[in-house]
Amino acid sequence: MTATTTRERLGALASTPLVWGLVAIVVLLAINSLRDPGYLGVELAASGRLTGNPIDILRTAAPLLMIALGMTLVVATGGIDLSVGSAMVIGGAVSMEMLQAGDGSVGSAMAALGVALLITAVLGAINGVLVAFVGLQPFITTLVTMLAGRGLAKVITEGQNTSASNEAFRWIANGTVLGAPVVFLIALAILVVVVVLVRTTALGMLIESIGIDPKASRMAGVDRRSLLVAVYVISGVLGGVAGVFATGSVMTVDVSNTGLLLELDAILAVVVGGTALTGGRFSLAGAAIGALLIATLDKTVVFLGVSSAATPAFKAVVIVALCLLQSATIRERLSRVRLRAPRREVTA
Amino acid sequence: MTTTIERPHAAPKPPWHRRAIERARRRGIDVRTLPTGAAGIILAVMLVYGEVAYGQVLQASTLSNLLINNAHFVILAVGLSFVILAGGIDLSVGAVIAVSSVAGVMLVGAGWPTPLAIAAMIGIGTAFGTASGVLVQHFGVQPFIATLAMMFLARGLASMLSTTPQRLPDDSSFRLLGEPWKLIDGPRVNDLMASAGLVVAVVVVVVAAIVLQRTRFGRTVYAIGGSESSAALMGLRVPRTKLAIYVISGTLAGVAAVVYTARLGTAQNITGMGWELTAIAAVVIGGTLLTGGYGYVVGSVIGALVLGLMTVLITRDGGVPPEMTTIITGGILFVFVMLQRAVVRRRR
């Protein structure tokens, strides 16, 4: 009896996409550790910072984690947000321009951050209004804002890669608290806030209801339009935050490359985390795992000495593997194998 | 396809665009052709405006250059039309062009005869298309994710082949494909020109239009886009067709790679970055609905030419900063989706 329940529990666990994401991370880290036994070592440097590969991975994962959270909410409503990469570059461009004009004080850093977030919120609101009130498809709407957004960032910086210096700003992106990178702590804090916001209230359920059946949710009295605008605004703002950090770590915005195609990585993280693109049930923890997996993969490929330009090929392998594991056809076959197993035990 | 709903007498007067559409419908105009027609009008207006504002636009050399330089893009848009008409999406085409052209140029460099290299390039496209199709059809992976995986795979493989620009040998017969022929030797440099690539594009467009309008396969594509379950219930070969559209899209990406490489003479792993989105934009501008079921191949051709002409006009103008290009692309796309929104009623 207990054996069956354990097996059932294992089966249930195996069908959770989140677990496969974790397994993939562990496998990648194991490969790296085989090559260099000290790979997972974390040291406390004299300056009071923790250094080591795992810390590096967390630092790289942070911006992706932020945009993946916003993307999860958008995808849960049955939408998609292709414009987050452009939100990132706008956030970066605005903050760098503000800092260049500012006096380098903490106040100017806060002002730069504030204005950057405000503008990306407006970008998200445009998406939201077009999807919710005008009734355009999310894919096309956000494709428009993605194209226009990157153009806007270039207009803001007049096509230049603007650099600036501001100690407070730099600290947010590169600094540490108790040895841990600030940027990852902030990403973690955002994760916790979002999870608390949607899971301890009915908000998450309402968002899922829109994704499962917009008509039914409207009949049930869900304020679909406001919720849609809200998730696109959240996605835009989180894109802005991610952009500020991505540019803050080098204190330069590269208008052609900051956040380029990162929306695809974010969508990938969301799907790896078990949220279907058709909308409905979503997993924020899954998206976080997905973001960590992608960051780990990026680092692994570089660590193994493969040209970083070839990273996408490895991403493809991971996506295909995870998609196949989650696909109904394969799962059916696997479950048949699993059903046969106990019979063998009986004969033995 | 569109159902007319009788409005009750007390209903408020419909907005102007609805009334205009009703008028058109009463006059026996198929309203489904309106977005495509509008795209044609916009193209004509752009041509006339260009002639008036900058001169030397409505002349043989400019127009033939427009067609020759966009031949690959037209082929790409035609391939995507099949997928989008059936309600799917193919994000891999840009990356497939990269891997196919890099491989082709390297094969020619290694001494392969031109026809064999071309066959290999098209074959690479077919292989990626088939892989996407199998993932979508047999493993139930969402088209967005399946083709995203193929996009990453193709981009990664292209980067593994080479990260530096590859050049076709100057004496290679491959280059002849892209060589412009003078059809009419006009005064000064005003010649009417064509190229083998342009001929290929015309053939592709004509064949695709006939297949979509006149064959059982083509009508099945439309039927799947209208409603997949209805198509299946009608006994149409849905699985086979769904696989075939990705094969077609991939193959045409391979053909586009041949045409593009022949004209340019070089290939690089970053070729075609973001082309899938521009091609989707071209298809949508041409009046094809992203949810599938409505649209024409001719529209996609017009859409591709609208985008191509826009670049020409911006270059001619000289006063428009290059960073505005994507903003204008986004703007044109926006105008067209709004137009479609007005014409096609919400179907659910």
XYZ file of C-alpha atoms in Angstrom:
696
model
C 0.000 0.000 0.000
C 2.664 2.430 1.041
C 4.675 1.454 -2.000
C 1.823 2.479 -4.288
C 1.385 5.796 -2.598
C 5.076 6.482 -2.834
C 4.980 5.564 -6.471
C 1.938 7.742 -6.986
C 3.634 10.559 -5.203
C 6.733 10.117 -7.345
C 4.529 10.046 -10.419
C 2.802 13.248 -9.366
C 6.192 14.796 -8.692
C 7.514 13.709 -12.085
C 4.584 15.332 -13.815
C 5.381 18.676 -12.175
C 7.351 20.693 -14.715
C 9.017 22.595 -11.892
C 10.765 19.405 -10.782
C 12.170 18.776 -14.250
C 13.550 22.314 -14.269
C 15.286 21.663 -10.942
C 16.599 18.336 -12.199
C 18.023 20.054 -15.264
C 19.795 22.630 -13.076
C 21.278 19.897 -10.887
C 22.436 17.955 -13.948
C 24.124 21.033 -15.409
C 25.829 21.847 -12.108
C 26.929 18.215 -11.818
C 28.478 18.342 -15.287
C 30.372 21.467 -14.308
C 31.483 19.916 -11.024
C 32.787 16.844 -12.846
C 34.956 19.092 -14.955
C 36.082 21.195 -12.034
C 35.393 19.751 -8.571
C 35.672 23.231 -7.072
C 32.981 24.657 -9.349
C 30.355 24.991 -6.665
C 32.730 26.552 -4.143
C 31.686 29.875 -2.677
C 34.281 31.995 -0.943
C 34.055 35.039 1.218
C 36.409 37.559 -0.285
C 38.329 40.040 1.851
C 35.986 42.807 0.699
C 33.091 41.001 2.382
C 31.534 39.763 -0.864
C 30.749 36.191 -1.620
C 32.410 35.070 -4.813
C 32.076 31.916 -6.827
C 30.176 30.448 -9.732
C 26.832 29.925 -7.949
C 26.825 33.607 -6.944
C 27.609 34.547 -10.534
C 24.678 32.476 -11.742
C 22.335 34.176 -9.267
C 23.555 37.582 -10.383
C 23.024 36.760 -14.086
C 19.631 35.224 -13.406
C 18.267 38.267 -11.577
C 17.129 40.467 -14.520
C 15.708 37.454 -16.344
C 13.893 36.396 -13.168
C 12.239 39.805 -12.947
C 10.925 39.864 -16.509
C 9.913 36.207 -16.281
C 7.647 37.045 -13.316
C 5.811 39.727 -15.269
C 5.669 37.434 -18.292
C 4.102 34.660 -16.189
C 1.196 36.890 -15.208
C 0.689 38.044 -18.801
C 0.856 34.485 -20.124
C -1.598 33.346 -17.450
C -4.202 35.705 -18.921
C -3.687 33.990 -22.276
C -1.528 36.833 -23.587
C 2.128 37.306 -24.378
C 4.449 40.267 -23.925
C 7.098 40.577 -26.616
C 7.923 44.129 -25.566
C 9.761 43.415 -22.296
C 13.148 43.482 -24.022
C 12.285 46.938 -25.305
C 11.035 47.936 -21.848
C 14.482 46.943 -20.586
C 16.333 49.093 -23.085
C 13.978 52.030 -22.466
C 14.499 51.689 -18.703
C 18.239 51.594 -19.240
C 18.281 54.489 -21.708
C 16.109 56.739 -19.551
C 18.087 56.070 -16.377
C 21.444 56.590 -18.072
C 20.308 59.874 -19.667
C 18.952 61.069 -16.312
C 22.146 60.094 -14.496
C 24.315 61.790 -17.084
C 22.355 64.990 -16.550
C 22.282 64.510 -12.753
C 24.894 65.390 -10.133
C 25.825 61.865 -9.079
C 23.953 62.041 -5.764
C 21.700 59.378 -4.272
C 18.757 61.656 -5.024
C 19.500 61.731 -8.735
C 19.823 57.933 -8.717
C 16.363 57.647 -7.162
C 14.979 60.140 -9.677
C 16.487 58.192 -12.575
C 15.016 54.948 -11.277
C 11.626 56.577 -10.733
C 11.393 58.127 -14.187
C 12.587 54.908 -15.840
C 9.898 52.904 -14.061
C 7.244 55.506 -14.845
C 7.985 55.420 -18.567
C 8.050 51.619 -18.731
C 4.769 51.589 -16.793
C 3.302 53.811 -19.517
C 4.602 51.392 -22.160
C 2.926 48.518 -20.308
C -0.267 50.533 -19.963
C -0.337 51.117 -23.726
C -0.088 47.365 -24.253
C -2.784 46.747 -21.689
C -5.226 49.296 -23.086
C -4.755 48.049 -26.658
C -5.337 44.453 -25.581
C -8.124 45.031 -23.084
C -10.103 47.938 -24.511
C -9.310 47.959 -28.237
C -9.283 44.175 -28.415
C -6.068 43.715 -30.393
C -4.178 40.446 -30.164
C -1.462 40.506 -27.510
C 1.145 39.133 -29.913
C 0.686 41.907 -32.476
C 0.183 44.638 -29.883
C 3.391 43.853 -28.079
C 5.205 43.311 -31.391
C 4.295 46.912 -32.249
C 5.496 48.222 -28.884
C 8.590 46.042 -29.137
C 9.561 47.582 -32.493
C 8.566 51.094 -31.479
C 10.061 50.738 -27.985
C 13.570 49.978 -29.174
C 13.266 52.845 -31.629
C 12.165 55.099 -28.786
C 15.189 54.102 -26.705
C 17.414 55.007 -29.645
C 15.665 58.353 -29.983
C 16.099 59.016 -26.254
C 19.856 58.503 -26.460
C 20.063 59.899 -30.021
C 21.414 56.560 -31.186
C 24.382 56.720 -28.799
C 25.337 54.187 -26.147
C 25.059 56.543 -23.199
C 27.305 56.047 -20.191
C 27.022 57.698 -16.803
C 28.496 57.412 -13.345
C 26.633 57.314 -10.077
C 27.857 55.410 -7.049
C 24.448 54.693 -5.526
C 23.161 53.394 -8.815
C 26.199 51.256 -9.359
C 25.818 49.776 -5.892
C 22.300 48.523 -6.614
C 23.551 46.606 -9.623
C 26.982 45.489 -8.433
C 26.884 45.836 -4.658
C 26.409 43.213 -1.979
C 24.488 42.954 1.283
C 25.996 40.466 3.740
C 28.013 39.164 0.807
C 25.018 38.418 -1.413
C 24.487 40.395 -4.607
C 21.935 43.179 -4.108
C 20.417 42.603 -7.507
C 19.504 39.010 -6.723
C 18.106 39.963 -3.313
C 15.902 42.538 -5.013
C 14.759 39.978 -7.575
C 13.972 37.594 -4.723
C 12.075 40.318 -2.888
C 10.033 41.053 -6.023
C 9.306 37.333 -6.356
C 8.072 37.179 -2.752
C 5.947 40.316 -3.133
C 4.340 39.063 -6.343
C 3.700 35.604 -4.900
C 2.126 37.066 -1.755
C 0.094 39.488 -3.839
C -1.409 36.915 -6.186
C -1.528 33.828 -4.008
C -2.772 35.134 -0.681
C -5.510 37.122 -2.411
C -7.975 36.143 -5.109
C -5.907 38.045 -7.670
C -4.105 34.949 -8.950
C -7.331 33.048 -9.366
C -8.953 35.951 -11.203
C -5.976 36.182 -13.566
C -6.199 32.438 -14.216
C -9.927 32.700 -14.883
C -9.282 35.208 -17.674
C -6.793 32.844 -19.251
C -9.020 29.793 -18.964
C -12.225 31.332 -20.328
C -12.525 35.101 -20.847
C -16.259 34.909 -21.447
C -17.031 32.837 -18.366
C -14.873 35.063 -16.197
C -16.687 38.144 -17.483
C -20.037 36.556 -16.664
C -18.757 35.726 -13.214
C -18.131 39.430 -12.746
C -14.362 39.491 -13.102
C -13.143 42.941 -14.118
C -11.206 41.543 -17.053
C -10.109 44.848 -18.556
C -8.584 46.369 -15.421
C -6.807 43.115 -14.636
C -5.387 42.902 -18.151
C -4.098 46.464 -17.990
C -2.630 45.711 -14.564
C -0.665 42.638 -15.680
C 0.764 44.430 -18.720
C 1.757 47.394 -16.536
C 3.416 45.016 -14.058
C 5.234 43.305 -16.911
C 6.398 46.659 -18.294
C 7.606 47.929 -14.924
C 9.456 44.698 -14.159
C 11.038 44.978 -17.613
C 12.119 48.504 -16.671
C 13.598 47.323 -13.365
C 15.472 44.546 -15.146
C 16.755 47.044 -17.704
C 17.981 49.411 -15.006
C 19.965 46.588 -13.406
C 21.283 45.210 -16.672
C 22.629 48.631 -17.625
C 23.597 49.555 -14.053
C 26.127 46.720 -13.834
C 28.165 48.263 -16.675
C 26.767 51.816 -16.344
C 26.261 51.952 -20.110
C 23.160 51.359 -22.152
C 23.758 49.567 -25.428
C 20.674 50.693 -27.341
C 21.009 47.978 -29.968
C 21.671 45.057 -27.649
C 20.384 45.640 -24.108
C 17.473 43.265 -23.590
C 17.560 42.144 -27.225
C 15.588 38.895 -27.631
C 15.447 38.571 -23.850
C 11.657 38.387 -24.138
C 12.186 34.988 -25.743
C 14.328 33.830 -22.825
C 11.634 35.040 -20.458
C 8.910 33.162 -22.345
C 11.155 30.134 -22.259
C 11.584 30.445 -18.490
C 7.819 30.686 -18.092
C 7.153 27.612 -20.204
C 9.927 25.583 -18.578
C 8.279 26.500 -15.278
C 5.086 24.798 -16.350
C 2.862 27.699 -17.397
C 1.152 26.904 -20.688
C 1.145 29.635 -23.339
C -2.572 29.068 -23.768
C -3.128 30.742 -20.423
C -4.709 29.643 -17.185
C -2.802 27.911 -14.442
C 0.535 29.577 -13.756
C 3.527 28.946 -11.553
C 5.670 31.866 -10.374
C 8.113 29.541 -8.621
C 8.358 27.581 -11.872
C 9.231 30.738 -13.789
C 11.917 31.528 -11.203
C 13.360 28.026 -11.609
C 13.187 28.480 -15.374
C 15.132 31.746 -15.156
C 17.765 30.091 -12.950
C 17.986 27.182 -15.395
C 18.603 29.503 -18.334
C 21.253 31.427 -16.401
C 22.917 28.157 -15.353
C 22.838 26.961 -18.945
C 24.431 30.173 -20.203
C 27.239 29.886 -17.649
C 27.710 26.165 -18.300
C 28.121 26.594 -22.035
C 30.747 29.279 -21.534
C 32.437 27.225 -18.795
C 32.656 24.196 -21.061
C 34.582 26.333 -23.513
C 31.921 26.525 -26.235
C 31.603 29.869 -28.013
C 28.900 31.871 -26.298
C 27.366 32.515 -29.716
C 26.480 28.819 -29.809
C 24.550 28.930 -26.512
C 21.159 28.999 -28.290
C 21.736 25.489 -29.650
C 22.024 24.141 -26.094
C 18.948 26.072 -25.077
C 17.130 24.389 -27.934
C 18.189 20.960 -26.689
C 16.901 21.758 -23.190
C 13.598 23.158 -24.487
C 12.977 20.183 -26.730
C 13.862 17.748 -23.947
C 11.577 19.471 -21.436
C 8.747 19.849 -23.967
C 8.949 16.185 -24.861
C 8.930 15.186 -21.191
C 5.822 17.305 -20.708
C 4.112 16.183 -23.906
C 1.101 13.928 -23.554
C 2.370 11.349 -26.046
C 5.608 10.700 -24.220
C 3.980 10.785 -20.793
C 1.467 8.197 -21.872
C 4.266 5.901 -22.948
C 6.158 6.533 -19.720
C 3.097 5.802 -17.621
C 2.609 2.513 -19.473
C 6.145 1.577 -18.515
C 5.442 2.575 -14.945
C 2.271 0.480 -14.848
C 4.119 -2.571 -16.049
C 6.757 -2.287 -13.355
C 4.682 -3.516 -10.362
C 3.590 -6.637 -12.241
C 7.185 -7.667 -12.498
C 7.496 -7.282 -8.736
C 4.555 -9.632 -8.255
C 6.075 -12.373 -10.405
C 9.364 -12.016 -8.583
C -17.114 33.065 -42.955
C -18.324 36.353 -41.455
C -21.824 36.190 -40.124
C -24.136 39.120 -40.370
C -26.039 39.811 -37.206
C -29.335 41.641 -37.396
C -29.234 44.636 -35.121
C -32.337 45.466 -33.116
C -34.043 48.719 -34.111
C -33.275 50.414 -30.832
C -29.557 49.747 -31.189
C -27.386 52.883 -31.244
C -26.050 53.962 -34.607
C -22.922 51.917 -35.365
C -19.630 53.806 -35.652
C -18.585 55.191 -39.043
C -16.224 52.380 -39.929
C -18.895 49.759 -39.279
C -21.304 51.685 -41.507
C -18.666 51.973 -44.229
C -18.103 48.236 -44.043
C -21.833 47.548 -44.209
C -22.064 49.761 -47.294
C -19.217 47.866 -48.922
C -20.870 44.561 -48.073
C -24.155 45.681 -49.608
C -22.356 46.639 -52.799
C -21.162 43.077 -53.084
C -17.535 43.688 -52.104
C -15.996 40.810 -50.202
C -15.022 42.574 -46.984
C -12.307 40.015 -46.357
C -10.313 41.598 -49.168
C -10.518 45.067 -47.582
C -7.342 44.929 -45.434
C -5.348 43.546 -48.364
C -6.849 46.176 -50.645
C -5.970 48.860 -48.144
C -2.390 47.593 -48.053
C -2.254 47.901 -51.831
C -3.580 51.457 -51.634
C -1.013 52.363 -48.985
C 1.762 50.955 -51.173
C 0.512 53.035 -54.113
C 0.250 56.150 -51.926
C 3.777 55.597 -50.633
C 5.084 55.260 -54.202
C 3.327 58.440 -55.350
C 4.381 60.344 -52.245
C 7.968 59.214 -52.757
C 7.892 60.355 -56.379
C 6.445 63.749 -55.471
C 8.606 64.368 -52.426
C 11.961 62.926 -53.453
C 11.653 62.152 -57.170
C 13.104 59.197 -59.076
C 10.921 56.656 -57.288
C 8.391 55.766 -59.975
C 11.040 54.731 -62.450
C 12.256 51.421 -63.752
C 15.550 51.248 -61.891
C 14.162 52.114 -58.438
C 11.215 49.767 -58.765
C 13.271 46.869 -60.096
C 15.822 47.398 -57.335
C 13.012 47.368 -54.781
C 11.826 44.013 -56.106
C 15.313 42.494 -56.441
C 16.426 43.615 -52.987
C 13.272 42.294 -51.326
C 12.938 39.021 -53.264
C 14.176 36.943 -50.307
C 11.886 38.792 -47.940
C 8.868 38.167 -50.182
C 9.669 34.441 -50.260
C 9.952 34.418 -46.470
C 6.620 36.198 -46.066
C 4.904 33.755 -48.426
C 6.183 30.825 -46.353
C 4.940 32.423 -43.162
C 1.552 33.092 -44.770
C 0.872 29.358 -44.915
C 1.637 28.934 -41.227
C -0.242 32.030 -40.089
C -3.283 31.270 -42.265
C -3.532 27.956 -40.448
C -3.368 29.746 -37.111
C 0.213 28.761 -36.278
C 3.409 30.762 -36.107
C 6.984 30.150 -37.205
C 9.673 32.035 -35.311
C 12.537 29.992 -36.745
C 12.726 31.393 -40.289
C 15.306 34.124 -39.622
C 17.687 31.733 -37.884
C 17.119 29.063 -40.534
C 18.274 31.576 -43.147
C 21.434 32.128 -41.101
C 22.370 28.466 -40.732
C 21.383 27.638 -44.298
C 23.364 30.476 -45.872
C 26.461 29.976 -43.706
C 26.432 26.251 -44.483
C 25.853 26.898 -48.193
C 28.684 29.374 -48.533
C 31.061 27.073 -46.645
C 30.077 24.140 -48.862
C 30.768 26.173 -52.001
C 34.064 27.217 -50.438
C 34.849 23.538 -49.871
C 34.455 22.914 -53.570
C 30.884 21.658 -53.820
C 29.209 22.371 -57.164
C 26.627 25.161 -56.983
C 23.475 23.047 -57.643
C 24.447 20.619 -54.901
C 25.122 23.447 -52.443
C 21.752 25.021 -53.273
C 20.007 21.696 -52.754
C 21.746 21.363 -49.381
C 20.655 24.879 -48.364
C 17.026 24.213 -49.229
C 17.303 20.802 -47.563
C 18.472 22.417 -44.327
C 15.370 24.615 -44.382
C 13.149 21.610 -45.010
C 14.785 19.717 -42.148
C 14.137 22.510 -39.636
C 10.586 22.942 -40.889
C 9.946 19.228 -40.556
C 11.352 19.226 -37.029
C 9.029 22.094 -36.016
C 6.085 20.376 -37.667
C 6.736 17.053 -35.930
C 7.083 18.764 -32.551
C 3.805 20.646 -33.096
C 1.816 17.846 -34.655
C 3.071 14.669 -33.010
C 4.143 15.886 -29.602
C 1.571 18.603 -29.063
C 4.179 21.292 -28.406
C 2.803 24.801 -28.866
C 3.898 26.262 -32.237
C 5.425 29.292 -30.533
C 7.670 27.118 -28.345
C 8.471 24.487 -30.966
C 9.598 27.062 -33.520
C 11.352 29.066 -30.803
C 13.382 25.929 -30.047
C 14.192 25.511 -33.742
C 15.148 29.191 -33.894
C 17.623 28.719 -31.032
C 18.921 25.490 -32.543
C 19.426 27.021 -35.994
C 21.090 30.147 -34.593
C 23.357 28.048 -32.384
C 24.356 25.733 -35.214
C 25.081 28.696 -37.485
C 27.354 30.087 -34.779
C 29.088 26.729 -34.385
C 29.789 26.644 -38.122
C 31.327 30.072 -38.095
C 31.156 33.346 -36.233
C 32.936 35.313 -38.939
C 31.428 36.479 -42.248
C 31.878 33.848 -44.957
C 32.435 34.995 -48.540
C 31.445 33.218 -51.721
C 34.423 32.872 -54.083
C 34.340 35.711 -56.639
C 34.221 33.309 -59.581
C 31.526 31.058 -58.109
C 28.574 30.363 -60.369
C 26.404 30.810 -57.232
C 26.751 34.570 -57.608
C 25.088 34.443 -61.043
C 21.768 33.820 -59.284
C 21.929 37.242 -57.716
C 23.385 39.062 -60.715
C 20.872 41.601 -62.070
C 20.000 41.267 -65.749
C 19.289 44.364 -67.815
C 15.967 43.801 -69.529
C 15.598 47.299 -70.976
C 18.634 49.542 -71.185
C 17.035 52.821 -70.193
C 18.545 56.324 -70.443
C 21.424 56.927 -68.003
C 21.118 54.285 -65.231
C 17.353 53.956 -65.479
C 17.340 50.295 -66.517
C 14.589 47.773 -66.033
C 16.247 44.898 -64.253
C 15.481 41.446 -62.957
C 17.487 38.663 -61.382
C 17.203 34.918 -61.045
C 16.286 35.503 -57.411
C 13.390 37.727 -58.447
C 12.167 35.089 -60.893
C 12.275 32.507 -58.097
C 10.264 34.851 -55.874
C 7.632 35.400 -58.580
C 7.324 31.655 -59.167
C 6.985 31.046 -55.416
C 4.263 33.692 -55.107
C 2.275 32.394 -58.083
C 2.503 28.750 -57.026
C 1.625 29.591 -53.417
C -1.389 31.652 -54.485
C -2.692 28.854 -56.722
C -2.089 26.209 -54.055
C -3.884 28.232 -51.367
C -6.853 29.237 -53.504
C -7.347 26.286 -55.805
C -6.205 23.067 -54.162
C -7.701 20.886 -51.468
C -4.537 21.319 -49.422
C -4.811 25.123 -49.615
C -8.450 25.188 -48.584
C -7.608 22.853 -45.700
C -5.040 25.412 -44.539
C -7.771 28.077 -44.416
C -10.179 25.670 -42.741
C -7.694 24.836 -39.980
C -7.160 28.549 -39.386
C -10.901 29.073 -39.177
C -11.472 26.270 -36.722
C -9.226 23.290 -36.321
C -11.846 21.081 -34.707
C -14.430 21.876 -37.388
C -11.875 21.076 -40.074
C -11.146 17.738 -38.413
C -14.874 16.976 -38.064
C -15.364 17.712 -41.751
C -12.890 14.952 -42.447
C -10.105 17.164 -43.705
C -6.564 15.894 -43.310
C -5.672 18.153 -40.428
C -2.557 16.387 -39.040
C -0.932 16.017 -42.444
C -1.663 19.632 -43.379
C -0.389 20.997 -40.078
C 2.887 19.175 -40.569
C 3.094 20.316 -44.195
C 2.736 24.044 -43.468
C 5.852 24.016 -41.272
C 7.739 22.015 -43.898
C 6.710 24.605 -46.505
C 7.703 27.505 -44.281
C 11.089 25.934 -43.521
C 11.729 25.029 -47.159
C 10.883 28.539 -48.330
C 13.240 29.914 -45.663
C 15.915 27.753 -47.294
C 14.986 29.157 -50.720
C 15.085 32.689 -49.299
C 18.572 31.936 -47.952
C 19.729 30.911 -51.445
C 18.328 34.088 -53.012
C 19.728 36.339 -50.288
C 23.175 34.738 -50.268
C 23.454 34.874 -54.049
C 22.693 38.597 -54.056
C 24.941 39.491 -51.120
C 27.792 37.043 -51.730
C 28.427 36.691 -48.003
C 26.818 34.900 -45.097
C 27.132 35.325 -41.365
C 25.799 33.630 -38.259
C 23.931 36.797 -37.244
C 22.171 37.122 -40.614
C 18.397 37.276 -40.334
C 18.245 38.319 -36.684
C 14.679 39.474 -36.074
C 13.566 38.800 -39.661
C 10.894 36.413 -38.430
C 9.183 39.294 -36.658
C 9.500 41.654 -39.636
C 8.124 38.905 -41.873
C 5.198 38.362 -39.486
C 4.653 42.126 -39.601
C 4.646 41.989 -43.416
C 2.073 39.196 -43.409
C -0.150 41.090 -40.974
C 0.190 44.367 -42.903
C -0.909 42.415 -45.978
C -4.210 41.689 -44.288
C -3.719 38.175 -42.941
C -5.269 37.668 -39.545
C -2.815 36.337 -36.980
C -5.460 33.990 -35.591
C -5.656 32.375 -39.007
C -8.356 31.774 -41.560
C -8.304 35.100 -43.388
C -5.749 36.508 -45.790
C -4.037 36.283 -49.137
C -0.514 35.558 -50.340
C -0.676 38.684 -52.489
C -1.220 40.647 -49.292
C 1.999 39.283 -47.820
C 3.867 40.342 -50.956
C 2.414 43.838 -50.653
C 3.268 43.888 -46.942
C 6.877 42.933 -47.678
C 7.106 45.623 -50.359
C 5.546 48.260 -48.062
C 8.284 47.599 -45.508
C 10.980 47.519 -48.201
C 9.759 50.762 -49.769
C 9.639 52.393 -46.357
C 13.369 51.774 -45.918
C 14.041 53.208 -49.379
C 11.989 56.329 -48.658
C 13.659 56.861 -45.283
C 17.062 56.623 -46.953
C 15.968 59.048 -49.674
C 14.614 61.509 -47.154
C 17.883 61.656 -45.260
C 16.260 63.823 -42.587
C 14.637 60.942 -40.720
C 17.080 59.591 -38.151
C 17.744 55.880 -38.752
C 16.578 55.086 -35.229
C 13.084 56.149 -36.268
C 12.833 53.222 -38.726
C 11.541 50.716 -36.210
C 9.123 53.266 -34.781
C 7.662 53.828 -38.249
C 7.485 50.069 -38.880
C 5.621 49.715 -35.595
C 3.334 52.590 -36.543
C 2.431 51.101 -39.937
C 1.802 47.737 -38.311
C -0.420 49.422 -35.742
C -2.498 51.220 -38.381
C -3.094 47.932 -40.173
C -4.131 45.908 -37.172
C -6.558 48.676 -36.245
C -7.964 48.484 -39.762
C -8.368 44.727 -39.496
C -9.962 45.156 -36.128
C -12.558 47.423 -37.721
C -13.262 45.035 -40.582
C -13.303 41.660 -38.910
C -15.660 41.435 -36.027
C -14.714 39.687 -32.884
C -15.466 36.099 -33.581
C -16.108 34.899 -30.066
